[in-house]
mmCIF file of C-alpha atoms in Angstrom:
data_model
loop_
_atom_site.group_PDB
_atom_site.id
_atom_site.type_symbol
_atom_site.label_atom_id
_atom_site.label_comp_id
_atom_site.label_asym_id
_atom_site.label_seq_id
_atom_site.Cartn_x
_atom_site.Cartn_y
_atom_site.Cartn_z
ATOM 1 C CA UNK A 1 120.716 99.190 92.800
ATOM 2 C CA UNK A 2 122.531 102.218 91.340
ATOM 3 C CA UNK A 3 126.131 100.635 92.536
ATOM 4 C CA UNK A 4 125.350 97.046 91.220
ATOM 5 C CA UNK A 5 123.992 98.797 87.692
ATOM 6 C CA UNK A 6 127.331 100.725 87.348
ATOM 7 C CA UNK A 7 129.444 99.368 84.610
ATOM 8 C CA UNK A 8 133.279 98.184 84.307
ATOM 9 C CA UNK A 9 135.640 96.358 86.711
ATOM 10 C CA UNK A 10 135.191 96.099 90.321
ATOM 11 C CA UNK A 11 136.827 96.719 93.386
ATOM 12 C CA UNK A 12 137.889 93.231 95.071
ATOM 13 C CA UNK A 13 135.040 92.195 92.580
ATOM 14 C CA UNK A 14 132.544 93.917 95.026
ATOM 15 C CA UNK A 15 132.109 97.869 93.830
ATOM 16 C CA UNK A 16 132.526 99.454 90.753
ATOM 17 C CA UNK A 17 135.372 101.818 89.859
ATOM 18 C CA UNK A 18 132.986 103.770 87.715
ATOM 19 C CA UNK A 19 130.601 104.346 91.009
ATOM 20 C CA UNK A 20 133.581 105.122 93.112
ATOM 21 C CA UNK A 21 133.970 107.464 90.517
ATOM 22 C CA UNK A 22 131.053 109.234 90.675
ATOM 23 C CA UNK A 23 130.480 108.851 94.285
ATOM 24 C CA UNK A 24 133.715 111.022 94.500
ATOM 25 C CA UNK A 25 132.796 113.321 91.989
ATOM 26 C CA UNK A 26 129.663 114.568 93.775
ATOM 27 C CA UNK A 27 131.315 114.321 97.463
ATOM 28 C CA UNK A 28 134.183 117.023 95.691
ATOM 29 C CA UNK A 29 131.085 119.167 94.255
ATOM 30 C CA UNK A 30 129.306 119.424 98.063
ATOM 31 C CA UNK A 31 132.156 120.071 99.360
ATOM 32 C CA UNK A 32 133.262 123.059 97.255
ATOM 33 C CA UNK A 33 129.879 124.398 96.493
ATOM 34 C CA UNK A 34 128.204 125.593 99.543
ATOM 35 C CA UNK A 35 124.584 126.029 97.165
ATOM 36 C CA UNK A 36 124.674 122.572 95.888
ATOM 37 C CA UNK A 37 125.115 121.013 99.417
ATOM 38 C CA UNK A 38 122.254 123.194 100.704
ATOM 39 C CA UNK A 39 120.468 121.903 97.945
ATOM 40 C CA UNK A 40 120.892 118.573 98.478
ATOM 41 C CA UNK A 41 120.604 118.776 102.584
ATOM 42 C CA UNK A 42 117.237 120.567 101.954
ATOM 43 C CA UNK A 43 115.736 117.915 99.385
ATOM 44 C CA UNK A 44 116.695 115.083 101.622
ATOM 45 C CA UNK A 45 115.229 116.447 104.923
ATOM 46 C CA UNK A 46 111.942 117.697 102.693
ATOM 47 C CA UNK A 47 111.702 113.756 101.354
ATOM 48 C CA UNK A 48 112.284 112.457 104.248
ATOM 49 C CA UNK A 49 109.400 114.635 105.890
ATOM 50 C CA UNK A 50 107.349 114.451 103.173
ATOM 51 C CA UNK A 51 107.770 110.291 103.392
ATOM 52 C CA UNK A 52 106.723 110.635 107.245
ATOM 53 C CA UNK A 53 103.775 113.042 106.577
ATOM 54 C CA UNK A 54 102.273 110.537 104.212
ATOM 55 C CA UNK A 55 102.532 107.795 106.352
ATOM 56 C CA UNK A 56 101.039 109.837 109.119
ATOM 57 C CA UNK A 57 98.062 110.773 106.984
ATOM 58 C CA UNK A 58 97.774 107.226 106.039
ATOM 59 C CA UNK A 59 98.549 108.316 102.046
ATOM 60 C CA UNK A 60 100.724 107.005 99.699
ATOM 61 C CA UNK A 61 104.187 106.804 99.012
ATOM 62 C CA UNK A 62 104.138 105.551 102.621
ATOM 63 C CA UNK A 63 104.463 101.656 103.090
ATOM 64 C CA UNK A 64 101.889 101.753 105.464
ATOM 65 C CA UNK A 65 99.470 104.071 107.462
ATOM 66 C CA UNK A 66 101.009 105.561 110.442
ATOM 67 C CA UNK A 67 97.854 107.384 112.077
ATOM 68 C CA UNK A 68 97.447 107.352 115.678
ATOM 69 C CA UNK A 69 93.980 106.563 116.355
ATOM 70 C CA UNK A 70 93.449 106.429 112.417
ATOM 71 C CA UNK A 71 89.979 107.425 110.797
ATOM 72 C CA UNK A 72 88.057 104.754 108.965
ATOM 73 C CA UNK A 73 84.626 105.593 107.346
ATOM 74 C CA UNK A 74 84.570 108.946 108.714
ATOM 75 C CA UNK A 75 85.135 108.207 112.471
ATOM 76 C CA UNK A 76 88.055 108.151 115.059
ATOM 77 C CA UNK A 77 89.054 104.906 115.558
ATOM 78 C CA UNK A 78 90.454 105.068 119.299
ATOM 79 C CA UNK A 79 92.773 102.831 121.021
ATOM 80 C CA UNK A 80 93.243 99.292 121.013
ATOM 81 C CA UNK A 81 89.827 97.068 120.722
ATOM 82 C CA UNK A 82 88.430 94.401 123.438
ATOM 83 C CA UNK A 83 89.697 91.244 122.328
ATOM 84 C CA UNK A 84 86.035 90.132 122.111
ATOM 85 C CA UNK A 85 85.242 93.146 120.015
ATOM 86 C CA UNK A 86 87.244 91.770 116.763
ATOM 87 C CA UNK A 87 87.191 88.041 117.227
ATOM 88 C CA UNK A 88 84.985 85.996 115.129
ATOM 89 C CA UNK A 89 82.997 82.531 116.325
ATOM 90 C CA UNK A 90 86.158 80.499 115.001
ATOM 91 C CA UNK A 91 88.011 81.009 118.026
ATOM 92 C CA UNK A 92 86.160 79.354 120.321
ATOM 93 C CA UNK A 93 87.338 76.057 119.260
ATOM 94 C CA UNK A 94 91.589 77.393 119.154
ATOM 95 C CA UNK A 95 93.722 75.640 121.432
ATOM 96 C CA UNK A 96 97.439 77.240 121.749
ATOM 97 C CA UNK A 97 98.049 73.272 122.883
ATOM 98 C CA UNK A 98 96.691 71.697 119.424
ATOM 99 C CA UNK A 99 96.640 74.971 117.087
ATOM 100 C CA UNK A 100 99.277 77.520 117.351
ATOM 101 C CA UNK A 101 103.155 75.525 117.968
ATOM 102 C CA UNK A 102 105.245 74.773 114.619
ATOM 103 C CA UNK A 103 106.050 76.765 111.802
ATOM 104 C CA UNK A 104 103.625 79.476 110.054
ATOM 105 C CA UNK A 105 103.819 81.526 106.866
ATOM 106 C CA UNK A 106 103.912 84.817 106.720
ATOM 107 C CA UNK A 107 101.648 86.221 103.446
ATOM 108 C CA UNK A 108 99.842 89.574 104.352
ATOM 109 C CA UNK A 109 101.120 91.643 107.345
ATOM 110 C CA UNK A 110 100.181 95.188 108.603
ATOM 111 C CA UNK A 111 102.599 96.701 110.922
ATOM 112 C CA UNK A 112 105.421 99.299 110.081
ATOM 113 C CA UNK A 113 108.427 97.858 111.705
ATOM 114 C CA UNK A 114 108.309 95.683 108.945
ATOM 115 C CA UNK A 115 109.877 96.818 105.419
ATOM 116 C CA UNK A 116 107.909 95.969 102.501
ATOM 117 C CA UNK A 117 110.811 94.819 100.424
ATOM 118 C CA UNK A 118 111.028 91.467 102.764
ATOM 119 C CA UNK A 119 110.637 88.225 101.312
ATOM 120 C CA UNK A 120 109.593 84.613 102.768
ATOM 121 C CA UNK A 121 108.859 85.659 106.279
ATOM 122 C CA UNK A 122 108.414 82.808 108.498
ATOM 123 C CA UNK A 123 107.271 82.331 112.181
ATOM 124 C CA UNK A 124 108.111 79.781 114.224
ATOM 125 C CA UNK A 125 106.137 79.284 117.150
ATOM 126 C CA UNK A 126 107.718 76.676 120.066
ATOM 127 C CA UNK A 127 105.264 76.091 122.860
ATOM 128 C CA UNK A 128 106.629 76.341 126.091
ATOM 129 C CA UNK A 129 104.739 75.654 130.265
ATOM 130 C CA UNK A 130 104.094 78.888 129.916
ATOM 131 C CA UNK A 131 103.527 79.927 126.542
ATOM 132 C CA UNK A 132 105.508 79.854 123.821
ATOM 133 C CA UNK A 133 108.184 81.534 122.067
ATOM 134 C CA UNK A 134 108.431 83.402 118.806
ATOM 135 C CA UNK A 135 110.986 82.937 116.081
ATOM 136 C CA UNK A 136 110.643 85.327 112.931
ATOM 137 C CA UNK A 137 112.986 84.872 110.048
ATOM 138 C CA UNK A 138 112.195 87.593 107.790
ATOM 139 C CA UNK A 139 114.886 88.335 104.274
ATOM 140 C CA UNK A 140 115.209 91.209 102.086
ATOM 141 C CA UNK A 141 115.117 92.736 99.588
ATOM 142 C CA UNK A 142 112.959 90.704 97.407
ATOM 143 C CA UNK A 143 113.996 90.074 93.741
ATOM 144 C CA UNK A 144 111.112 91.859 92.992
ATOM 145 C CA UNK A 145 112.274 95.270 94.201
ATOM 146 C CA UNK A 146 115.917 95.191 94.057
ATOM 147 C CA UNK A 147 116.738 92.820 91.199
ATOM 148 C CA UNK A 148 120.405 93.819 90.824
ATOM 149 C CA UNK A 149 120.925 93.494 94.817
ATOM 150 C CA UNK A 150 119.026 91.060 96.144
ATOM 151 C CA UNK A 151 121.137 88.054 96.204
ATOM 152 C CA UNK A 152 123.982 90.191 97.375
ATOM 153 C CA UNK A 153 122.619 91.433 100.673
ATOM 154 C CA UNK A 154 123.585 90.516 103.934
ATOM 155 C CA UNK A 155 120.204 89.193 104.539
ATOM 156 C CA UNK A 156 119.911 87.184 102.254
ATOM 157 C CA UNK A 157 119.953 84.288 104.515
ATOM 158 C CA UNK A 158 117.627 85.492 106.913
ATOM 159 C CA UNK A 159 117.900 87.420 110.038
ATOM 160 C CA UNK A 160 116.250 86.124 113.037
ATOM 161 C CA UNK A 161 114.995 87.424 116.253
ATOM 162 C CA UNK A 162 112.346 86.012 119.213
ATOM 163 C CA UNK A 163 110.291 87.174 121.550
ATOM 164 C CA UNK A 164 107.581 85.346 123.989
ATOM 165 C CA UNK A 165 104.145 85.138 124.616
ATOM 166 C CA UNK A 166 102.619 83.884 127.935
ATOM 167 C CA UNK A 167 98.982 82.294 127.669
ATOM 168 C CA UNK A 168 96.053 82.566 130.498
ATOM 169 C CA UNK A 169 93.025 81.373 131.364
ATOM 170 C CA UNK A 170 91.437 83.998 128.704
ATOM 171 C CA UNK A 171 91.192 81.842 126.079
ATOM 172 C CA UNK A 172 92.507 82.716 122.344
ATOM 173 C CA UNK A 173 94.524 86.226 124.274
ATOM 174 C CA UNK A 174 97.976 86.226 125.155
ATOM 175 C CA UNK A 175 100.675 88.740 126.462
ATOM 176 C CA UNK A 176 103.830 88.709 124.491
ATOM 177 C CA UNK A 177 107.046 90.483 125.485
ATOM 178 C CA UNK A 178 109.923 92.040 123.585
ATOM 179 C CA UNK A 179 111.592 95.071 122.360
ATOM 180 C CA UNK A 180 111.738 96.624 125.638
ATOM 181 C CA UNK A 181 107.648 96.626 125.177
ATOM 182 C CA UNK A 182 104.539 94.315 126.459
ATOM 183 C CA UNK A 183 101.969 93.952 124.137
ATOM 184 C CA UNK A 184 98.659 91.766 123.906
ATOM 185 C CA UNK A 185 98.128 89.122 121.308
ATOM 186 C CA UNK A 186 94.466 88.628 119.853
ATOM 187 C CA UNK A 187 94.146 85.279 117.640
ATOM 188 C CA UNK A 188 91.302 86.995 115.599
ATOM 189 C CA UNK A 189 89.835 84.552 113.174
ATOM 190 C CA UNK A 190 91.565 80.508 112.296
ATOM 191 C CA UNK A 191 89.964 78.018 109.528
ATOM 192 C CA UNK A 192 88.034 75.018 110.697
ATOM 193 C CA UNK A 193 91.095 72.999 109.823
ATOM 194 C CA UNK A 194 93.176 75.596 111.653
ATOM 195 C CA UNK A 195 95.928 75.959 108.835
ATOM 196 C CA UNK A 196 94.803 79.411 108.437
ATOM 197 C CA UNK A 197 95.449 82.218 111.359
ATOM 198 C CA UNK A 198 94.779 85.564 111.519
ATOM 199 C CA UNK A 199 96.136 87.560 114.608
ATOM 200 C CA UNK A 200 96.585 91.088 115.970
ATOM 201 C CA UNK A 201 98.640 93.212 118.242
ATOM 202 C CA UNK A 202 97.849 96.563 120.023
ATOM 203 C CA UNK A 203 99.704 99.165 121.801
ATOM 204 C CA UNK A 204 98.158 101.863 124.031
ATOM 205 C CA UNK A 205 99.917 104.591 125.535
ATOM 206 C CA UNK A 206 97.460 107.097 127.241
ATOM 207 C CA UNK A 207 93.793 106.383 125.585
ATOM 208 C CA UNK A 208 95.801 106.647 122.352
ATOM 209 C CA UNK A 209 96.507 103.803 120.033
ATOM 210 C CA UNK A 210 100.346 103.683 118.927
ATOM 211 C CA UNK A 211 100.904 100.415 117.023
ATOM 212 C CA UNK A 212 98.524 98.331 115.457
ATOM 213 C CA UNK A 213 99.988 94.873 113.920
ATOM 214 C CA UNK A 214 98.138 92.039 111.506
ATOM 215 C CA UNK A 215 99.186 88.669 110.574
ATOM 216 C CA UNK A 216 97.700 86.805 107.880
ATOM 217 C CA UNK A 217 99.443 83.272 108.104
ATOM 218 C CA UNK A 218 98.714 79.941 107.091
ATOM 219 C CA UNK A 219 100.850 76.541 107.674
ATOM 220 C CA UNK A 220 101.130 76.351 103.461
ATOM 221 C CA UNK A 221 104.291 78.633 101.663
ATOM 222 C CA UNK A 222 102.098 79.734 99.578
ATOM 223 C CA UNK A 223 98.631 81.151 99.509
ATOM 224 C CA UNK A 224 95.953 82.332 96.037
ATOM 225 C CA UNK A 225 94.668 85.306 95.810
ATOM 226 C CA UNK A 226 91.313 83.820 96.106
ATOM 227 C CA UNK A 227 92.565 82.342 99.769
ATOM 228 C CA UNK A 228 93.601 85.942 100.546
ATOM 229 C CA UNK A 229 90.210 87.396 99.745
ATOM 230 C CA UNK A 230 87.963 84.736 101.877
ATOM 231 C CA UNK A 231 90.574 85.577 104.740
ATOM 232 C CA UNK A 232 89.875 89.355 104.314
ATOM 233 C CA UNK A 233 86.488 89.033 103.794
ATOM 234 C CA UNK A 234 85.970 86.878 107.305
ATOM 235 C CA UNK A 235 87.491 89.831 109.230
ATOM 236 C CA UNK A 236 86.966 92.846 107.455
ATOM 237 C CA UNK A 237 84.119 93.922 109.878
ATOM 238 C CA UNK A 238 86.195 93.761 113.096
ATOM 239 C CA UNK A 239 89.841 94.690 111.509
ATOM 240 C CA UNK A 240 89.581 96.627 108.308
ATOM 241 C CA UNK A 241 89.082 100.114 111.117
ATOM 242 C CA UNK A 242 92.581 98.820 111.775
ATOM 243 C CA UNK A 243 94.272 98.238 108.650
ATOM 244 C CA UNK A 244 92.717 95.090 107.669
ATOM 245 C CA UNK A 245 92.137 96.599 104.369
ATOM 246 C CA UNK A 246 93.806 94.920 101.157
ATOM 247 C CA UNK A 247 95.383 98.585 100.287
ATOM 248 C CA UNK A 248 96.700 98.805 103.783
ATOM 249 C CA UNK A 249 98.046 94.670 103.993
ATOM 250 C CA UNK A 250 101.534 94.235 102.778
ATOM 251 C CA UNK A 251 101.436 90.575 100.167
ATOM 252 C CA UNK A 252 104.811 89.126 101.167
ATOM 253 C CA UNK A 253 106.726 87.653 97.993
ATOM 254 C CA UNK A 254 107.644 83.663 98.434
ATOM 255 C CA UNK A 255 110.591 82.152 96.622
ATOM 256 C CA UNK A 256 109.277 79.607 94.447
ATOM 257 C CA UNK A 257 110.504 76.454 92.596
ATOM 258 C CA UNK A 258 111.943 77.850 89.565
ATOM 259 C CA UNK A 259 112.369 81.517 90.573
ATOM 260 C CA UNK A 260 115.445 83.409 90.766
ATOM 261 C CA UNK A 261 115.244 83.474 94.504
ATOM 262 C CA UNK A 262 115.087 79.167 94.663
ATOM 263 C CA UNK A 263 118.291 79.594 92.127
ATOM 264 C CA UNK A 264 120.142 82.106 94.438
ATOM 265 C CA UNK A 265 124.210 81.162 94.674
ATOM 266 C CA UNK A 266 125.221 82.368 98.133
ATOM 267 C CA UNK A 267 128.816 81.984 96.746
ATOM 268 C CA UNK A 268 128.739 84.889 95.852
ATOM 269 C CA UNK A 269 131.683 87.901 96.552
ATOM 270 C CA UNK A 270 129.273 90.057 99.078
ATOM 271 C CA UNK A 271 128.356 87.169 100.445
ATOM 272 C CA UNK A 272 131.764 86.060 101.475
ATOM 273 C CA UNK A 273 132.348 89.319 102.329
ATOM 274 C CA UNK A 274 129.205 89.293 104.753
ATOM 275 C CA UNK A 275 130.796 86.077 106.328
ATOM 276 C CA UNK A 276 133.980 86.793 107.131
ATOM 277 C CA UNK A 277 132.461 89.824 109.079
ATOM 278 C CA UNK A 278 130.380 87.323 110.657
ATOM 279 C CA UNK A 279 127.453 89.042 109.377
ATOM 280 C CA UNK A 280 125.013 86.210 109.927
ATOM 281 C CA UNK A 281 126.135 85.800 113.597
ATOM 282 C CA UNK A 282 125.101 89.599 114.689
ATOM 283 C CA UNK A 283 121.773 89.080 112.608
ATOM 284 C CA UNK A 284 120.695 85.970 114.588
ATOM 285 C CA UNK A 285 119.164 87.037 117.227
ATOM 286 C CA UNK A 286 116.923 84.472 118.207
ATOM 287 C CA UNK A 287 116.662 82.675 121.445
ATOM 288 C CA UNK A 288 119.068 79.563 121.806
ATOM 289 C CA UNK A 289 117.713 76.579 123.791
#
């Protein structure tokens, strides 16, 4: 944001001369002041600690709470749940079959491999003999956050990456498989008209929980606030010692008909810049047919 807010002509039309400037104004004062680069090694290592502290103790500025086997209401919440344990009555009429193929909006998550500056997150589910596979296509930054940058990042078209899931005979429970990591997959709570999904994902490693994910998605882009709540308040009993919580659910900004993101020109210098590096080949990572 600072390099797109500098003023004056640019560099092949991409980066100011005024923040090349003063990028190599303060690289010539660390370098000849050994107290000013102590300084500024010290402040970023004690942000950047203080940044990881918070998330561990589940406090703010953190994006999201990090705890390992967090504390909700007083009490240890330990390890990953019995998929029976946090599933509501709606699930016994889900069918992967009928239900869970096609394309799904992302609008609340919980899970910090995500970055809360993303933007119209979308997962697309293709069913397979086995199970199905996983397409997200997440973007960022939003306009919201970085309004000077937004339209100039290389993601601004998406990236993409997959994973799968393999179903059993245990019904509305699969195993999905990525990363270098196995993982289960609880379908938690769906509407009666199953456009609305809620689902979680758990990691264990020795009686101690170590990732903890939550999907609110619907087949609609976009979703009220009063849509939000009644999905909250159907699972806050079984997920909220989790991070089901409103203050720990990330609301995932949509591009609308009229907003700045619908109006985006990909024309743009940085973005012919990201092509020609083939930018948008490296960031698709999803799995060809």
């Amino acid at each position: 944001e600072f390099m797109h807010a500098s003023p004056g002509p640019r560099l092949a039309g991409l980066i100011p001369f005024s923040f090349i400037l003063v990028i190599g104004l303060a690289g010539v004062a660390l370098f000849q002041w050994d107290r000013m680069r102590q300084l500024a090694v010290s402040s970023t290592l004690a942000l950047l600690l203080a940044y990881i502290g918070a998330g561990l103790d589940g406090n703010m500025p953190a994006d999201y709470n990090l705890q390992l086997d967090d504390a909700f209401k007083g009490q240890i919440v330990k390890g990953c749940p019995a998929p029976e344990s946090i599933q509501t009555a709606s699930v016994q009429s889900f069918s992967y079959a009928k239900d869970y193929g096609g394309r799904w909006y992302w609008h609340e998550v919980h899970d910090w491999t995500q970055f809360h500056q993303m933007y119209d997150n979308t997962l697309d589910i293709l069913l397979t003999p086995k199970g199905y596979i996983n397409t997200l296509t997440i973007k960022g930054p939003s306009p919201d956050s970085a309004p000077l940058s937004w339209d100039k990042s290389p993601l601004l078209n998406g990236i993409r990456y997959s994973w799968q899931g393999s179903t059993s005979d245990k019904k509305s429970v699969s195993m999905e498989s990525g990363f270098g990591v196995s993982f289960p997959n609880y379908i938690v709570d769906v509407s009666p008209n199953a456009q609305e999904l809620v689902q979680f994902q758990c990691i264990e490693v020795g009686g101690v929980r170590m990732y903890e994910g939550i999907d609110f998605m619907s087949r609609s882009h976009e979703m009220s606030e009063a849509q939000l709540d009644a999905m909250h308040a159907r699972v806050a009993k079984q997920l909220n010692p989790y991070g089901a919580s409103s203050e720990q659910m990330h609301r995932i900004q949509r591009s609308t008909t009229g907003s700045s993101a619908s109006k985006t020109t990909t024309n743009n210098e940085w973005q012919k810049l990201w092509k020609a590096l083939q930018i948008d080949h490296y960031l698709d990572q999803s799995l060809k047919d």
